Amino acid sequence: MRSTAPRNNKLKPSSNLIMNGSVRVRVIRTLMAIQNGQSLASVLDPLLNSLHDGDKGFAHALLLTTLRQWYALERLLDSLADNPIDEKEVRTTIQVGLTQLLYLQVADHAAIHETVEAAKEIEFAHSTGLINAILRKVAKNPSKFRKKCDKKHSLPNWLAYQLKQDWSEQYDDLMQGLRQPAPMFLRVNTAVTSIEDYQQALVEFEVEADLVELVSGFNLSNSLDTATSNSILTKGLRLHQSTAVNALPQFAEGAASVQDMHAQLAAPLIHNALLNKLSVKNDDADGNVDTSNNNDNNEVRILDACAAPGGKLAHWLELISSNEYSLFHVKQDDESIPLVSKVKLTAIDNEAPRIERIHTNLQRLNLSQHDLQQAEKNIELNIVCADATTWQGAGKKKSKLVFDAILLDSPCTATGVIRRHPDISILRTEEDVEQTALLQADILHNLWPQLKVGGYLLYVTCSILKQENVEQMQEFMTHYNNVTAVEFSDDCNWGIEQAIGRQCLPIDSESGDGFYYALLQKTAE
């Protein structure tokens, strides 16, 4: 999921960074770039591509571990220095040295010598005595200083304070969980293979993985049990160790995608809500839902807002196309009936490079518009570069009630994915949260009027801050009298129930990232 929180771009683009010198020097320079506003995503590949294969693993571990422990290492450094150290380059160099001694078990002499030499390479030779003294002091009793480092959180104080306000009961576990690497999950494309067969294929490639099953359910009104299951089962695979995608069977052919387990909930949730809406329409004799805005030709129109890089969009297309969950053929009373004749799916995002990523990902999964036509799927896919705060799906048409279902993968501060992107804790500011919440509200207020009566909007973020999640939903609902928050049923085995929606927290080494889900239904015009 994208974060649109403002960033300070003081440096030249990451592709112009000069990557030379020792491995440690390159890591130090990369950390400096991040502190000056560059994202980890923009500088990681240039770093790794500048190195020999034998050095890439160490550089990756050194960079990511230093970022994950950044604020804890800063506090330790301040306690070790007799006088304040103001130069960023010196502080960063020492923190890289501390990471080697405390977390990577690099031999003392190698960690100290190479870090001191790195300081000389970046033209801070005047600091070598200080760096040497601090690292030697830590090397004498690394377990003591590791405990000191691990005792508290490794977040900026403003963020730690807010998380303690939001999650007092889970705070201690959350603070430690955010410092750990995240597990790698796979979503299997069931149009290509079954999840069981793919798990067996992984074994043949010497990749170990566990099956993970998440159960979801809604307290939806007026749904037909034969059309919409009361319980939604989402299956994924958790790898025992992170693995390069080129080492995964049939990855290039679209058999699987890398996607966090909690992110895999989005498409099944909105898809089953859509099935519920259509089943109500099909059973319109009860007159429970106003279907006057539905197209006469039995088309269904759906929207994936803020869709890049396309993981949730691809998952939704897989479900729409599958035999088990298809909108075109649904089992009811032992016979197969079509709920719709055509699906028109629009996906929008406001950055052209990110739109290109959507196309690339869909092509790998054989889900481009051309692929869908070749497979004789009556799905019209339209990918648009547009601003979700102003875009109108109806264009110049009189009626603005357009969509039967909307998946809003909302911009957020991405605090729920800090384990995967530890630079977030450095790049985000307290002001970013307020600005992002305002942006979310603008998007919601633009999209809600475009939803048909009886339709559903699934609001998703990868944030763990309540201001962007449940509080955003509560504020939104004060502006409309035609919105109902759909309750999740008690059989959900993921997340924490909120006043509206459910919140997943990245607490343990086997769980997914921090995601928030809320399902809203429009009850009237």
Coordinates of C-alpha atoms in Angstrom, one line a residue:
M1 CA 0.0 0.0 0.0
R2 CA 1.2 3.5 -0.8
S3 CA 1.9 6.1 1.8
T4 CA 1.4 9.7 0.6
A5 CA 2.9 11.3 3.8
P6 CA 5.1 14.2 2.8
R7 CA 8.8 13.7 2.6
N8 CA 11.8 15.9 2.6
N9 CA 13.7 15.4 -0.7
K10 CA 17.0 17.2 0.0
L11 CA 19.2 14.8 -1.9
K12 CA 19.5 14.1 -5.6
P13 CA 17.5 11.0 -6.8
S14 CA 18.8 7.8 -5.4
S15 CA 20.1 6.6 -8.9
N16 CA 22.6 9.5 -8.7
L17 CA 24.0 8.4 -5.4
I18 CA 27.8 7.6 -5.7
M19 CA 28.1 4.0 -4.5
N20 CA 31.8 3.3 -4.1
G21 CA 34.2 2.4 -1.3
S22 CA 33.8 -0.4 1.2
V23 CA 30.5 -2.2 2.0
R24 CA 30.2 -0.3 5.2
V25 CA 30.8 3.1 3.5
R26 CA 28.0 2.3 1.0
V27 CA 25.6 1.4 3.9
I28 CA 26.5 4.6 5.7
R29 CA 25.9 6.7 2.6
T30 CA 22.6 4.9 2.1
L31 CA 21.5 5.6 5.7
M32 CA 22.5 9.3 5.2
A33 CA 20.3 9.4 2.1
I34 CA 17.3 8.0 4.1
Q35 CA 17.8 10.5 6.8
N36 CA 17.7 13.2 4.2
G37 CA 14.3 12.1 2.8
Q38 CA 14.9 9.2 0.4
S39 CA 12.9 6.1 0.9
L40 CA 14.4 2.7 1.5
A41 CA 12.7 1.5 -1.6
S42 CA 14.5 4.1 -3.7
V43 CA 18.0 3.4 -2.4
L44 CA 18.1 -0.3 -1.6
D45 CA 18.5 -1.5 -5.2
P46 CA 21.2 1.0 -6.1
L47 CA 23.1 -0.1 -3.0
L48 CA 22.8 -3.9 -3.7
N49 CA 23.4 -3.4 -7.5
S50 CA 26.7 -1.7 -6.7
L51 CA 28.0 -4.7 -4.8
H52 CA 29.5 -8.1 -5.6
D53 CA 27.1 -11.0 -5.0
G54 CA 29.1 -12.1 -2.0
D55 CA 28.7 -8.7 -0.2
K56 CA 25.0 -8.2 -0.9
G57 CA 23.7 -10.4 2.0
F58 CA 25.8 -8.6 4.6
A59 CA 25.0 -5.1 3.3
H60 CA 21.3 -5.9 3.3
A61 CA 21.4 -7.3 6.8
L62 CA 23.5 -4.4 8.1
L63 CA 21.3 -1.7 6.5
L64 CA 17.9 -3.2 7.5
T65 CA 19.0 -4.1 11.1
T66 CA 20.5 -0.7 11.7
L67 CA 17.2 0.9 10.6
R68 CA 15.1 -1.5 12.7
Q69 CA 17.2 -0.6 15.8
W70 CA 17.8 3.0 14.8
Y71 CA 16.3 4.9 17.8
A72 CA 17.4 2.3 20.4
L73 CA 21.0 2.7 19.0
E74 CA 20.7 6.4 19.1
R75 CA 19.8 6.4 22.8
L76 CA 22.6 3.9 23.5
L77 CA 25.0 6.2 21.7
D78 CA 24.0 9.2 23.6
S79 CA 24.5 7.3 26.9
L80 CA 28.0 6.3 25.8
A81 CA 29.3 9.6 24.6
D82 CA 30.9 12.0 27.1
N83 CA 29.7 15.0 25.0
P84 CA 26.9 15.4 22.5
I85 CA 27.7 14.1 19.0
D86 CA 26.1 16.4 16.5
E87 CA 27.5 15.3 13.2
K88 CA 25.1 13.0 11.4
E89 CA 27.8 11.2 9.6
V90 CA 29.7 10.3 12.8
R91 CA 26.5 9.2 14.6
T92 CA 25.5 7.1 11.6
T93 CA 29.0 5.5 11.4
I94 CA 28.9 4.6 15.1
Q95 CA 25.4 3.1 14.8
V96 CA 26.5 0.9 11.9
G97 CA 29.4 -0.3 14.2
L98 CA 27.0 -1.0 17.1
T99 CA 24.7 -3.0 14.8
Q100 CA 27.6 -5.3 13.9
L101 CA 28.6 -5.8 17.5
L102 CA 25.2 -6.2 19.0
Y103 CA 23.0 -7.7 16.4
L104 CA 25.1 -9.3 13.6
Q105 CA 27.7 -11.0 15.7
V106 CA 30.6 -9.7 13.5
A107 CA 34.0 -10.4 15.1
D108 CA 35.0 -7.5 17.4
H109 CA 38.3 -6.7 15.6
A110 CA 36.6 -6.7 12.1
A111 CA 33.6 -4.6 13.2
I112 CA 35.8 -2.0 14.9
H113 CA 38.6 -1.8 12.4
E114 CA 36.3 -1.7 9.3
T115 CA 34.0 0.9 10.8
V116 CA 36.9 3.1 11.8
E117 CA 38.3 2.8 8.2
A118 CA 34.9 3.7 6.9
A119 CA 35.0 6.9 8.8
K120 CA 38.2 7.8 7.1
E121 CA 36.7 7.0 3.7
I122 CA 33.9 9.4 4.2
E123 CA 36.4 12.0 5.2
F124 CA 35.6 12.0 8.9
A125 CA 39.1 10.9 10.1
H126 CA 38.9 13.4 13.0
S127 CA 36.3 11.2 14.6
T128 CA 38.1 7.9 14.4
G129 CA 39.4 8.1 18.0
L130 CA 35.9 8.7 19.3
I131 CA 34.4 5.9 17.2
N132 CA 37.1 3.5 18.2
A133 CA 36.7 4.2 21.9
I134 CA 32.9 3.8 21.9
L135 CA 32.9 0.6 19.9
R136 CA 35.7 -0.9 22.1
K137 CA 33.7 -0.1 25.2
V138 CA 30.7 -1.9 23.8
A139 CA 32.7 -4.9 22.6
K140 CA 33.9 -5.6 26.1
N141 CA 30.3 -6.5 27.2
P142 CA 28.0 -6.8 24.2
S143 CA 25.3 -8.7 26.1
K144 CA 25.0 -5.9 28.6
F145 CA 24.6 -3.3 25.9
R146 CA 22.3 -5.5 23.8
K147 CA 19.9 -5.8 26.8
K148 CA 20.0 -2.0 27.3
C149 CA 19.2 -1.5 23.7
D150 CA 16.4 -4.0 23.6
K151 CA 14.8 -2.8 26.9
K152 CA 12.6 -0.1 25.3
H153 CA 11.2 0.7 21.9
S154 CA 13.1 1.7 18.8
L155 CA 10.7 4.3 17.5
P156 CA 10.6 8.1 17.5
N157 CA 9.1 9.3 20.8
W158 CA 6.1 10.9 19.3
L159 CA 5.1 7.6 17.5
A160 CA 5.8 5.5 20.6
Y161 CA 3.6 7.8 22.7
Q162 CA 0.8 7.7 20.2
L163 CA 0.9 3.9 20.0
K164 CA 0.8 3.7 23.8
Q165 CA -2.3 5.8 23.7
D166 CA -3.9 3.7 21.1
W167 CA -2.8 0.3 22.2
S168 CA -2.0 0.3 25.9
E169 CA -2.7 -3.4 26.4
Q170 CA -0.7 -4.5 23.4
Y171 CA 2.0 -1.8 23.7
D172 CA 4.9 -3.8 25.0
D173 CA 4.5 -6.6 22.5
L174 CA 3.9 -4.2 19.7
M175 CA 7.1 -2.3 20.5
Q176 CA 9.2 -5.4 20.3
G177 CA 7.3 -6.8 17.3
L178 CA 8.0 -3.7 15.2
R179 CA 11.7 -4.3 15.6
Q180 CA 11.6 -7.8 14.1
P181 CA 11.7 -8.8 10.4
A182 CA 8.4 -9.7 8.9
P183 CA 7.6 -13.1 7.6
M184 CA 7.2 -13.7 3.9
F185 CA 3.7 -14.8 2.7
L186 CA 2.6 -16.0 -0.7
R187 CA -0.9 -15.8 -2.3
V188 CA -1.5 -18.7 -4.7
N189 CA -3.3 -17.9 -8.0
T190 CA -6.0 -20.6 -7.9
A191 CA -6.7 -20.0 -11.6
V192 CA -3.2 -21.6 -12.2
T193 CA -2.9 -24.2 -9.4
S194 CA -4.3 -25.2 -6.0
I195 CA -2.7 -23.9 -2.8
E196 CA -2.0 -27.5 -1.8
D197 CA -0.3 -28.4 -5.0
Y198 CA 1.8 -25.2 -4.9
Q199 CA 2.8 -26.0 -1.3
Q200 CA 4.0 -29.4 -2.6
A201 CA 5.9 -27.7 -5.4
L202 CA 7.7 -25.5 -2.9
V203 CA 8.9 -28.7 -1.1
E204 CA 10.4 -29.9 -4.4
F205 CA 12.2 -26.6 -4.6
E206 CA 13.4 -27.0 -1.0
V207 CA 11.3 -24.1 0.2
E208 CA 9.4 -24.8 3.4
A209 CA 6.1 -23.2 4.0
D210 CA 3.1 -23.5 6.3
L211 CA -0.5 -23.1 5.3
V212 CA -2.3 -20.2 7.0
E213 CA -6.1 -19.9 7.2
L214 CA -7.9 -16.8 8.1
V215 CA -11.6 -17.0 8.8
S216 CA -13.8 -13.9 8.2
G217 CA -17.5 -13.2 8.3
F218 CA -20.0 -10.4 8.3
N219 CA -23.3 -9.8 9.9
L220 CA -24.9 -8.9 6.5
S221 CA -28.6 -8.4 6.2
N222 CA -30.8 -9.9 3.5
S223 CA -28.1 -12.2 2.1
L224 CA -28.9 -15.6 0.6
D225 CA -26.9 -18.4 2.2
T226 CA -26.8 -20.1 -1.2
A227 CA -25.1 -17.1 -2.8
T228 CA -22.9 -15.8 -0.1
S229 CA -21.2 -18.0 2.4
N230 CA -21.5 -16.8 6.0
S231 CA -17.9 -17.6 6.5
I232 CA -15.0 -16.6 4.3
L233 CA -11.8 -18.7 4.3
T234 CA -8.6 -17.0 3.1
K235 CA -5.7 -19.3 2.6
G236 CA -2.1 -18.3 2.2
L237 CA 1.4 -19.7 2.6
R238 CA 4.0 -18.5 5.2
L239 CA 7.6 -19.3 4.2
H240 CA 9.9 -20.4 6.9
Q241 CA 12.6 -18.2 5.4
S242 CA 12.4 -15.3 3.0
T243 CA 13.3 -16.4 -0.5
A244 CA 14.1 -14.7 -3.7
V245 CA 11.1 -14.8 -6.1
N246 CA 13.2 -16.4 -8.8
A247 CA 13.6 -19.4 -6.5
L248 CA 9.9 -19.9 -6.4
P249 CA 8.2 -22.5 -8.7
Q250 CA 6.3 -20.9 -11.6
F251 CA 6.5 -17.4 -10.2
A252 CA 7.2 -15.9 -13.6
E253 CA 4.2 -17.7 -15.0
G254 CA 1.9 -16.2 -12.4
A255 CA 1.3 -19.1 -10.1
A256 CA 1.9 -17.1 -6.9
S257 CA 2.4 -13.6 -5.6
V258 CA 4.2 -12.2 -2.6
Q259 CA 1.5 -10.6 -0.5
D260 CA 1.2 -10.1 3.3
M261 CA -1.3 -12.4 4.9
H262 CA -3.4 -9.6 6.3
A263 CA -3.3 -7.9 2.9
Q264 CA -4.8 -11.0 1.4
L265 CA -8.0 -10.4 3.3
A266 CA -9.0 -7.3 1.3
A267 CA -10.2 -8.9 -2.0
P268 CA -12.2 -11.7 -0.4
L269 CA -13.9 -9.3 1.9
I270 CA -15.1 -6.8 -0.7
H271 CA -15.8 -9.7 -3.2
N272 CA -18.1 -11.5 -0.7
A273 CA -19.8 -8.2 0.1
L274 CA -20.5 -7.7 -3.6
L275 CA -21.9 -11.2 -3.9
N276 CA -24.2 -10.3 -1.0
K277 CA -25.4 -7.2 -2.8
L278 CA -26.0 -9.1 -6.1
S279 CA -27.8 -11.9 -4.4
V280 CA -30.1 -9.4 -2.7
K281 CA -30.8 -7.9 -6.1
N282 CA -31.4 -11.4 -7.5
D283 CA -33.9 -12.0 -4.7
D284 CA -35.6 -8.6 -5.2
A285 CA -39.0 -10.0 -4.5
D286 CA -38.5 -9.1 -0.9
G287 CA -38.0 -5.5 -1.9
N288 CA -35.3 -5.0 0.7
V289 CA -32.9 -3.0 -1.5
D290 CA -33.4 -0.2 -4.0
T291 CA -32.0 -1.5 -7.2
S292 CA -33.3 1.3 -9.4
N293 CA -29.7 2.4 -10.1
N294 CA -28.6 -0.9 -11.5
N295 CA -28.0 -1.2 -15.2
D296 CA -30.7 -2.9 -17.2
N297 CA -28.1 -5.1 -19.0
N298 CA -27.2 -6.8 -15.7
E299 CA -23.7 -5.3 -15.6
V300 CA -21.8 -4.7 -12.4
R301 CA -19.4 -1.9 -12.0
I302 CA -16.7 -2.0 -9.3
L303 CA -13.8 0.3 -8.3
D304 CA -10.4 -0.3 -6.9
A305 CA -9.3 3.1 -5.7
C306 CA -5.6 3.8 -5.0
A307 CA -4.9 0.5 -6.7
A308 CA -1.1 0.5 -7.2
P309 CA 1.0 -1.7 -7.2
G310 CA -2.0 -3.9 -7.9
G311 CA -1.8 -6.8 -5.5
K312 CA -5.3 -6.5 -4.2
L313 CA -6.6 -5.7 -7.7
A314 CA -5.0 -8.9 -9.0
H315 CA -6.5 -10.9 -6.1
W316 CA -10.0 -9.5 -6.8
L317 CA -9.6 -10.3 -10.5
E318 CA -8.6 -13.9 -9.6
L319 CA -11.7 -14.2 -7.5
I320 CA -14.0 -12.8 -10.1
S321 CA -12.6 -15.2 -12.7
S322 CA -12.5 -18.3 -10.5
N323 CA -15.0 -21.1 -10.8
E324 CA -15.6 -21.2 -7.1
Y325 CA -16.3 -17.5 -6.4
S326 CA -17.3 -16.3 -9.9
L327 CA -19.9 -13.6 -10.3
F328 CA -21.0 -15.2 -13.6
H329 CA -22.0 -18.6 -12.3
V330 CA -23.2 -19.0 -8.7
K331 CA -24.7 -22.2 -7.3
Q332 CA -28.2 -21.7 -5.9
D333 CA -30.6 -24.5 -5.2
D334 CA -28.4 -27.1 -6.9
E335 CA -28.2 -25.1 -10.2
S336 CA -25.9 -22.6 -11.6
I337 CA -27.3 -19.1 -12.2
P338 CA -25.5 -16.0 -13.5
L339 CA -25.6 -13.0 -11.1
V340 CA -24.2 -10.7 -13.8
S341 CA -23.5 -10.7 -17.5
K342 CA -20.5 -8.4 -17.4
V343 CA -18.1 -6.9 -14.9
K344 CA -16.6 -3.4 -15.5
L345 CA -13.7 -3.0 -13.1
T346 CA -12.0 0.4 -12.9
A347 CA -8.7 0.9 -11.0
I348 CA -7.2 4.3 -10.4
D349 CA -4.0 5.7 -9.0
N350 CA -2.5 9.1 -9.3
E351 CA 1.1 8.4 -10.3
A352 CA 2.0 7.2 -13.8
P353 CA 5.0 5.1 -12.7
R354 CA 2.8 3.2 -10.2
I355 CA 0.2 2.6 -13.0
E356 CA 3.0 1.0 -15.0
R357 CA 3.6 -1.3 -12.0
I358 CA 0.0 -2.4 -12.0
H359 CA 0.2 -3.3 -15.7
T360 CA 3.5 -5.2 -15.1
N361 CA 2.0 -7.2 -12.2
L362 CA -1.2 -8.1 -14.0
Q363 CA 0.8 -9.2 -17.1
R364 CA 2.8 -11.6 -15.0
L365 CA -0.4 -13.0 -13.6
N366 CA -2.1 -13.3 -17.0
L367 CA -4.8 -10.8 -15.8
S368 CA -4.3 -8.0 -18.3
Q369 CA -7.3 -6.9 -20.4
H370 CA -5.9 -8.9 -23.3
D371 CA -5.5 -12.0 -21.1
L372 CA -9.1 -11.7 -19.8
Q373 CA -10.4 -11.4 -23.4
Q374 CA -8.4 -14.4 -24.6
A375 CA -9.8 -16.4 -21.7
E376 CA -13.3 -15.3 -22.7
K377 CA -13.9 -13.6 -19.4
N378 CA -16.6 -10.9 -19.7
I379 CA -14.6 -8.5 -17.7
E380 CA -13.8 -5.0 -18.8
L381 CA -10.7 -3.7 -17.0
N382 CA -10.0 0.0 -17.1
I383 CA -6.9 1.4 -15.4
V384 CA -6.8 5.2 -15.0
C385 CA -4.2 7.6 -13.8
A386 CA -6.4 9.9 -11.7
D387 CA -6.6 11.7 -8.3
A388 CA -9.0 9.9 -6.0
T389 CA -9.9 13.1 -4.2
T390 CA -11.6 14.6 -7.4
W391 CA -12.1 11.8 -9.9
Q392 CA -15.6 11.1 -11.1
G393 CA -16.4 7.6 -12.5
A394 CA -19.6 8.8 -14.2
G395 CA -17.8 11.4 -16.3
K396 CA -20.3 13.8 -17.7
K397 CA -23.3 11.5 -17.1
K398 CA -26.3 12.8 -15.2
S399 CA -26.4 10.0 -12.7
K400 CA -23.4 9.8 -10.4
L401 CA -24.4 6.6 -8.7
V402 CA -21.9 4.4 -10.5
F403 CA -20.4 1.6 -8.5
D404 CA -21.8 -1.5 -6.9
A405 CA -18.6 -2.0 -4.7
I406 CA -15.5 0.1 -3.9
L407 CA -12.2 -1.1 -2.5
L408 CA -10.5 1.9 -1.0
D409 CA -6.9 0.9 -0.2
S410 CA -6.4 4.3 1.4
P411 CA -3.2 6.3 1.5
C412 CA -1.8 6.2 5.0
T413 CA 1.4 6.6 7.1
A414 CA 2.1 2.9 6.6
T415 CA 3.0 2.4 10.3
G416 CA 1.7 -1.1 10.1
V417 CA 4.5 -2.2 7.7
I418 CA 7.5 -0.8 9.6
R419 CA 8.9 -4.3 9.9
R420 CA 9.2 -4.4 6.1
H421 CA 10.0 -0.8 5.6
P422 CA 11.9 0.3 8.8
D423 CA 12.8 3.7 7.1
I424 CA 9.2 4.7 7.8
S425 CA 10.0 5.4 11.5
I426 CA 12.7 7.9 10.3
L427 CA 10.7 9.5 7.5
R428 CA 7.4 10.0 9.2
T429 CA 6.6 13.0 11.4
E430 CA 3.7 13.7 13.7
E431 CA 2.4 16.3 11.2
D432 CA 2.2 13.6 8.5
V433 CA -0.5 11.8 10.4
E434 CA -2.8 14.9 10.5
Q435 CA -2.2 15.6 6.8
T436 CA -2.7 12.0 5.8
A437 CA -6.0 11.8 7.8
L438 CA -7.2 14.9 5.9
L439 CA -6.3 13.3 2.6
Q440 CA -8.2 10.1 3.5
A441 CA -11.3 12.1 4.4
D442 CA -11.1 13.9 1.0
I443 CA -11.0 10.6 -0.8
L444 CA -13.9 9.2 1.2
H445 CA -16.1 12.2 0.6
N446 CA -15.4 12.1 -3.1
L447 CA -16.1 8.3 -3.5
W448 CA -19.0 7.8 -1.3
P449 CA -21.5 9.7 -3.5
Q450 CA -20.5 7.5 -6.4
L451 CA -21.6 4.3 -4.6
K452 CA -25.0 2.8 -5.5
V453 CA -27.6 2.2 -2.9
G454 CA -27.0 -1.2 -1.3
G455 CA -23.4 -1.0 -2.4
Y456 CA -20.4 -1.6 -0.2
L457 CA -17.1 0.3 0.4
L458 CA -14.3 -1.5 2.0
Y459 CA -11.9 0.9 3.7
V460 CA -8.4 -0.5 4.2
T461 CA -5.1 0.9 5.5
C462 CA -1.8 -0.5 6.5
S463 CA -1.6 1.9 9.5
I464 CA -1.9 1.1 13.2
L465 CA -2.8 4.6 14.2
K466 CA -6.4 5.0 15.2
Q467 CA -6.6 8.5 13.8
E468 CA -6.3 7.0 10.3
N469 CA -8.5 4.1 11.0
V470 CA -11.4 3.7 13.5
E471 CA -11.4 7.4 14.3
Q472 CA -11.5 8.2 10.6
M473 CA -14.5 6.0 10.2
Q474 CA -16.3 7.5 13.2
E475 CA -15.7 11.0 11.8
F476 CA -16.8 10.0 8.3
M477 CA -20.1 8.6 9.6
T478 CA -21.1 11.8 11.3
H479 CA -21.4 13.5 7.8
Y480 CA -23.8 11.0 6.3
N481 CA -27.2 9.5 7.3
N482 CA -27.1 6.9 4.5
V483 CA -24.1 4.8 5.8
T484 CA -24.1 1.7 8.0
A485 CA -20.9 0.1 9.4
V486 CA -21.2 -3.6 8.8
E487 CA -20.1 -5.7 11.8
F488 CA -17.6 -8.5 11.5
S489 CA -18.9 -11.8 12.9
D490 CA -17.5 -13.4 16.0
D491 CA -15.9 -16.2 14.1
C492 CA -13.1 -13.9 12.7
N493 CA -9.8 -15.3 13.8
W494 CA -7.7 -12.2 12.9
G495 CA -7.5 -8.7 14.3
I496 CA -8.9 -6.9 17.2
E497 CA -12.6 -5.7 17.2
Q498 CA -13.0 -2.0 17.1
A499 CA -16.0 0.3 17.5
I500 CA -16.0 0.1 13.7
G501 CA -14.1 -2.5 11.8
R502 CA -11.1 -4.7 12.9
Q503 CA -7.4 -3.9 13.4
C504 CA -4.5 -6.3 12.8
L505 CA -1.3 -5.6 14.8
P506 CA 2.2 -6.8 13.8
I507 CA 3.0 -8.3 17.1
D508 CA 4.7 -11.7 16.6
S509 CA 7.1 -13.2 14.2
E510 CA 4.5 -15.3 12.4
S511 CA 1.7 -12.8 12.0
G512 CA 0.9 -10.5 9.1
D513 CA 1.4 -6.7 9.0
G514 CA -0.7 -4.0 10.7
F515 CA -3.9 -3.6 8.7
Y516 CA -7.2 -2.0 9.4
Y517 CA -10.5 -3.1 7.7
A518 CA -13.9 -1.4 7.9
L519 CA -16.9 -2.3 5.6
L520 CA -19.5 0.4 5.0
Q521 CA -22.9 0.0 3.2
K522 CA -24.9 2.7 1.6
T523 CA -28.5 2.5 2.7
A524 CA -30.2 5.3 0.7
E525 CA -29.4 8.1 -1.7

